[in-house]
Short mmCIF file of C-alpha atoms in Angstrom, two decimals:
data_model
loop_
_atom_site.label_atom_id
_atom_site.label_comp_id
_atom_site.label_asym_id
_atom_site.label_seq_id
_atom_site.Cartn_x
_atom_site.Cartn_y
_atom_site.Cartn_z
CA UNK C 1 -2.58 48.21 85.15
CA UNK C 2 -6.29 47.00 84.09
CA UNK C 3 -6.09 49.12 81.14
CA UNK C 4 -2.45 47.31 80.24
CA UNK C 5 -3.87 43.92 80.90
CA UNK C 6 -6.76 44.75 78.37
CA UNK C 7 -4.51 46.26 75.54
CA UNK C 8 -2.57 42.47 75.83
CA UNK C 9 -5.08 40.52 75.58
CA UNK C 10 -6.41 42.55 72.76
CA UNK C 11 -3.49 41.79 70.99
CA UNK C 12 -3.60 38.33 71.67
CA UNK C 13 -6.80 38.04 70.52
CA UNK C 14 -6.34 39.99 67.05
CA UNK C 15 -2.91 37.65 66.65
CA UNK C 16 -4.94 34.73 67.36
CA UNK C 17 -7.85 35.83 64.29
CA UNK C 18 -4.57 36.28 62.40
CA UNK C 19 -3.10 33.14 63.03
CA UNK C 20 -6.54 31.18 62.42
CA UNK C 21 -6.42 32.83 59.07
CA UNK C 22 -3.45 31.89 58.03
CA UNK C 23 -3.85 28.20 58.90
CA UNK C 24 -7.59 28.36 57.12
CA UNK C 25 -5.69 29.70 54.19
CA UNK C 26 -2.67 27.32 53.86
CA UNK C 27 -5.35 24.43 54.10
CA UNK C 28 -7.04 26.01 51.22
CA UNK C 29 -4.21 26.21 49.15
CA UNK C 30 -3.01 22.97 49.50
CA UNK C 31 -6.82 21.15 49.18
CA UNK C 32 -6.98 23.34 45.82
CA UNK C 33 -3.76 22.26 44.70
CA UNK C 34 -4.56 18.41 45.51
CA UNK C 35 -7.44 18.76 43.62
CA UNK C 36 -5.83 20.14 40.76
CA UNK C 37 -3.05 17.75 40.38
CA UNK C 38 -6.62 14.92 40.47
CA UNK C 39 -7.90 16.72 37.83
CA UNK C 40 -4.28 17.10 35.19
CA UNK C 41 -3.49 13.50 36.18
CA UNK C 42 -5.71 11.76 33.70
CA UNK C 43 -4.91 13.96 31.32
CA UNK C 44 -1.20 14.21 31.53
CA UNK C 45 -1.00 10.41 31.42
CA UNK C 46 -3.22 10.15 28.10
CA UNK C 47 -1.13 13.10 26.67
CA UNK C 48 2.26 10.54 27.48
CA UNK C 49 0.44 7.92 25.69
CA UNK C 50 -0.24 9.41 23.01
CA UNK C 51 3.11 11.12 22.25
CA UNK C 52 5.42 8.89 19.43
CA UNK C 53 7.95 6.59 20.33
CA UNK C 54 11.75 7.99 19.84
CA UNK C 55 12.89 6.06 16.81
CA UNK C 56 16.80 6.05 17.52
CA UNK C 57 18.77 7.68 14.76
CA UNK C 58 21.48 4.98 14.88
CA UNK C 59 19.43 1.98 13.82
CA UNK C 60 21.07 0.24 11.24
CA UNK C 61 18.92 0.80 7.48
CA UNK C 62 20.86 -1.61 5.91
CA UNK C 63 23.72 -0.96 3.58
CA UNK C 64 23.82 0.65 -0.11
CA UNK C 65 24.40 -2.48 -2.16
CA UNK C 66 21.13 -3.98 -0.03
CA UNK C 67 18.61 -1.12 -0.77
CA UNK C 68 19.51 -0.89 -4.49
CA UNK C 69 19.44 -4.60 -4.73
CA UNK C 70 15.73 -4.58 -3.75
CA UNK C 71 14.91 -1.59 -6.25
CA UNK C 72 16.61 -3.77 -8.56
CA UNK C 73 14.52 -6.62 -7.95
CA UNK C 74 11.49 -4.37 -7.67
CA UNK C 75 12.02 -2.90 -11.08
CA UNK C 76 12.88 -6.24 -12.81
CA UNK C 77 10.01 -8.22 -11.52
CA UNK C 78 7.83 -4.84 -12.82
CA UNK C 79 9.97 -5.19 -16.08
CA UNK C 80 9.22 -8.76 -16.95
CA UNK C 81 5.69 -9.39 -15.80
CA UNK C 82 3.54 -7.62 -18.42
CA UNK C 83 -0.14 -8.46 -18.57
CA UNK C 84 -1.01 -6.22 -21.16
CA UNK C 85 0.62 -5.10 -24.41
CA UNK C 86 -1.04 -2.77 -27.02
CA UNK C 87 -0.12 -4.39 -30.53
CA UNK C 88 -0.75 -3.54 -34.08
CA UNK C 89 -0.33 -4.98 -37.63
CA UNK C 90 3.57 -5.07 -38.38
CA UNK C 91 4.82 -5.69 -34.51
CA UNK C 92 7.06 -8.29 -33.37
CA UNK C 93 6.63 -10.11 -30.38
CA UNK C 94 8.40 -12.72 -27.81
CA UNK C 95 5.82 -15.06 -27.16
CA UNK C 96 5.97 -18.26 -24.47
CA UNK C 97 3.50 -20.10 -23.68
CA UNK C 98 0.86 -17.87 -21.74
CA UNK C 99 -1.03 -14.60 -23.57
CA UNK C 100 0.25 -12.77 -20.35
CA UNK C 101 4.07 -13.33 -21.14
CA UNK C 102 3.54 -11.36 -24.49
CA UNK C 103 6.85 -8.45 -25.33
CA UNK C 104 6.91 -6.36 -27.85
CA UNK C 105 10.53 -6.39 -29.54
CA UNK C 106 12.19 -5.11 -32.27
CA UNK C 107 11.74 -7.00 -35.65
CA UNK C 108 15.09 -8.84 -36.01
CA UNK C 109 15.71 -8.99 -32.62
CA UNK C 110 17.11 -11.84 -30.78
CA UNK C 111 14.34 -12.09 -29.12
CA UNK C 112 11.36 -11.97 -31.89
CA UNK C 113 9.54 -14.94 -32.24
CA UNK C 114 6.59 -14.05 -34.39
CA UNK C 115 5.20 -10.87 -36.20
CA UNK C 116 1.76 -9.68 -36.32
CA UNK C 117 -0.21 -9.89 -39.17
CA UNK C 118 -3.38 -9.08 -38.58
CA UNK C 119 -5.62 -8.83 -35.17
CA UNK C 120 -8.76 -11.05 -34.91
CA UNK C 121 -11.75 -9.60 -32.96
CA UNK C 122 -14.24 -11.06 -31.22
CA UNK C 123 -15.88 -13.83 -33.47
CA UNK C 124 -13.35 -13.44 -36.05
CA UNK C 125 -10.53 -15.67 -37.43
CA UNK C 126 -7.36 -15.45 -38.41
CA UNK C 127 -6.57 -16.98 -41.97
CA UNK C 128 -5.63 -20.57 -42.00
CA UNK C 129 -1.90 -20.28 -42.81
CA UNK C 130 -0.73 -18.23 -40.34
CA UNK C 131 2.25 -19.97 -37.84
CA UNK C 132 0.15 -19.22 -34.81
CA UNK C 133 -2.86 -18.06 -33.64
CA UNK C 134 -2.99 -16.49 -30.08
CA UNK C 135 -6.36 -15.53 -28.36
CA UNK C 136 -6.37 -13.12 -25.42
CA UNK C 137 -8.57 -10.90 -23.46
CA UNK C 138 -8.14 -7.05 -24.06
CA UNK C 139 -9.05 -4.81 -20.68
CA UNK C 140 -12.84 -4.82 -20.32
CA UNK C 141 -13.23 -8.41 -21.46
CA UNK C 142 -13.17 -7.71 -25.15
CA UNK C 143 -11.83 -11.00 -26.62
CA UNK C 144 -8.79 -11.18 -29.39
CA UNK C 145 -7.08 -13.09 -31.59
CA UNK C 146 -3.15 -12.42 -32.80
CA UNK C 147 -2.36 -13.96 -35.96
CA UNK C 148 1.01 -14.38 -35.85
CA UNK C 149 3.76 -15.34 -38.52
CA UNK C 150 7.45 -16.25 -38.29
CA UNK C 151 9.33 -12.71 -37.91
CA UNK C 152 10.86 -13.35 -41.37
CA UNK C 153 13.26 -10.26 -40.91
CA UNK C 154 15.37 -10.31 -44.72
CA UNK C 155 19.13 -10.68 -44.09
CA UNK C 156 18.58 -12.60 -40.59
CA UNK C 157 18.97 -15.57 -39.78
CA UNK C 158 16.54 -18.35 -37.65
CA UNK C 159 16.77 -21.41 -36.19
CA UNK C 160 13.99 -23.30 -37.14
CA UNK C 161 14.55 -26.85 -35.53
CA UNK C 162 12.78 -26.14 -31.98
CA UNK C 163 9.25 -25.84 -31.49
CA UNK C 164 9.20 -22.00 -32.36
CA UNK C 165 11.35 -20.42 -34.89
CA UNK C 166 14.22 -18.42 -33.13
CA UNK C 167 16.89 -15.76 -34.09
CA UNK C 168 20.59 -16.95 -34.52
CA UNK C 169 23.93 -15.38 -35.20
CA UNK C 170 24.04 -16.39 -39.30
CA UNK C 171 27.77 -16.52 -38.14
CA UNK C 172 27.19 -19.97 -35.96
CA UNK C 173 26.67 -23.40 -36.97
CA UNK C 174 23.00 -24.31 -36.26
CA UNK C 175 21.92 -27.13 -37.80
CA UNK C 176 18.62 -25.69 -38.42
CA UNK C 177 19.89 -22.43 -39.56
CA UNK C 178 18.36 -20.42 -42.37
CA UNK C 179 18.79 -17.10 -44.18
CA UNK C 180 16.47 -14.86 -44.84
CA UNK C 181 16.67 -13.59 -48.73
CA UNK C 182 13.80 -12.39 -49.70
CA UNK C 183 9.93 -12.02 -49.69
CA UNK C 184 7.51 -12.22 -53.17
CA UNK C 185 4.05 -11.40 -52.94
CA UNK C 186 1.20 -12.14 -54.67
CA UNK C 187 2.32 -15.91 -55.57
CA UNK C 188 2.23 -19.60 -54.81
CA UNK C 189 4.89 -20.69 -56.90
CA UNK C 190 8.57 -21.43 -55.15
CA UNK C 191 9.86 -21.24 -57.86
CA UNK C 192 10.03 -17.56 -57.97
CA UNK C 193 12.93 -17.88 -55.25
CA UNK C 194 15.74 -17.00 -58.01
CA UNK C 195 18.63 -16.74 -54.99
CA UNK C 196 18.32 -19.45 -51.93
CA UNK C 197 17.46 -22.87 -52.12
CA UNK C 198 14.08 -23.37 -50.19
CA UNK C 199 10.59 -21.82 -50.06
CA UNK C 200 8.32 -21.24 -47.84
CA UNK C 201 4.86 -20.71 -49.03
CA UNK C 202 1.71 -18.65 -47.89
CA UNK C 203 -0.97 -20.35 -49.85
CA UNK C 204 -4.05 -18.29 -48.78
CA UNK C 205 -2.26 -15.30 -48.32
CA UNK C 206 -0.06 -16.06 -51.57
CA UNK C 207 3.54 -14.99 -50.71
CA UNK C 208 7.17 -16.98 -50.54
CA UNK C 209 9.83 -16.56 -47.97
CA UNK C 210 12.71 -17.24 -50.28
CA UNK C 211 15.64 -18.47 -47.62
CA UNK C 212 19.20 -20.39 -47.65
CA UNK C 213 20.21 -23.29 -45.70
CA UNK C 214 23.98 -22.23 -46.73
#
């Protein structure tokens, strides 16, 4: 019976180490855990902060017509602003008002205004019959001068009652109007104009633009 008695309580005692073990353990577990979820919590939450926001797929872009029209306005606005135009002797130009609104154009054109004759550095001049004179400032300040003449295009016609002589269908009636006939160098004299009925004259530069007003 004593020897009984002693085996139990043996066993209770062992089931007892046991048990305390097990409870020491589970507490360990879960104050490890605990700490870990402390330690990935600052982390996780600047990881969410950092990730980009979902850009829905079904936001509205705007239609066809409305992205092409701002290319289009893009491209003209790049198209019609020019600051800078490389030009040489024999060039036609549309010229306004401003040395930044200078085009280059076909002689002839409808557009053409004026065609270069010669190109005026810095200090120079251009020679004192030309129809215009236009300075401007080349890229790295160099300064310019375009001497400019009436884009006298033979077989064209020009208006020449406005401020600036201008190309005209020799089809409509412009009071202005005149035909281009011909060109002679190396004279003064009107008179050399054998077809048309008017001269102008280059006196420095000696030529005649021979024209008709019919």
């Amino acid at each position: 019976m004593v020897r009984r008695k002693n085996l139990a309580l043996v066993s209770v005692s062992v089931g007892a180490v046991f048990a305390l073990a097990g409870a020491f353990y589970l507490a360990l577990s879960v104050a490890v855990g605990f700490a870990a979820e402390e330690a990935d919590g600052p982390e996780n939450a600047s990881a969410a902060e950092t990730l980009p926001t979902e850009v829905s797929t079904t936001q509205p872009l705007g239609t066809i017509d409305e992205l092409s029209g701002s290319v289009a306005s893009t491209l003209t606005k790049s198209a019609t602003k020019i600051p800078w135009v490389e030009l040489s002797v024999g060039d036609c130009v549309d010229l306004n008002a401003s040395p930044a609104d200078i085009r280059q154009v076909a002689c002839g054109d409808i557009n053409s205004r004026y065609k270069v004759t010669e190109l005026a550095s810095a200090g120079g001049h251009c020679p004192g019959d030309v129809d215009r004179a236009q300075p401007r400032t080349l890229p790295g300040g160099v300064d310019q001068t375009l001497c400019l003449d009436i884009d006298w295009t033979v077989g064209e016609c020009l208006d020449m009652a406005g401020d600036a002589a201008r190309h005209v269908d020799c089809a409509a009636d412009v009071p202005g109007r005149v035909r281009v006939l011909e060109i002679r160098h190396d004279t003064t004299d009107v008179n050399v104009c054998t077809i048309g009925d008017r001269g102008v004259v280059y006196d420095e530069r000696r030529y005649v633009v021979c024209v008709s007003t019919r």
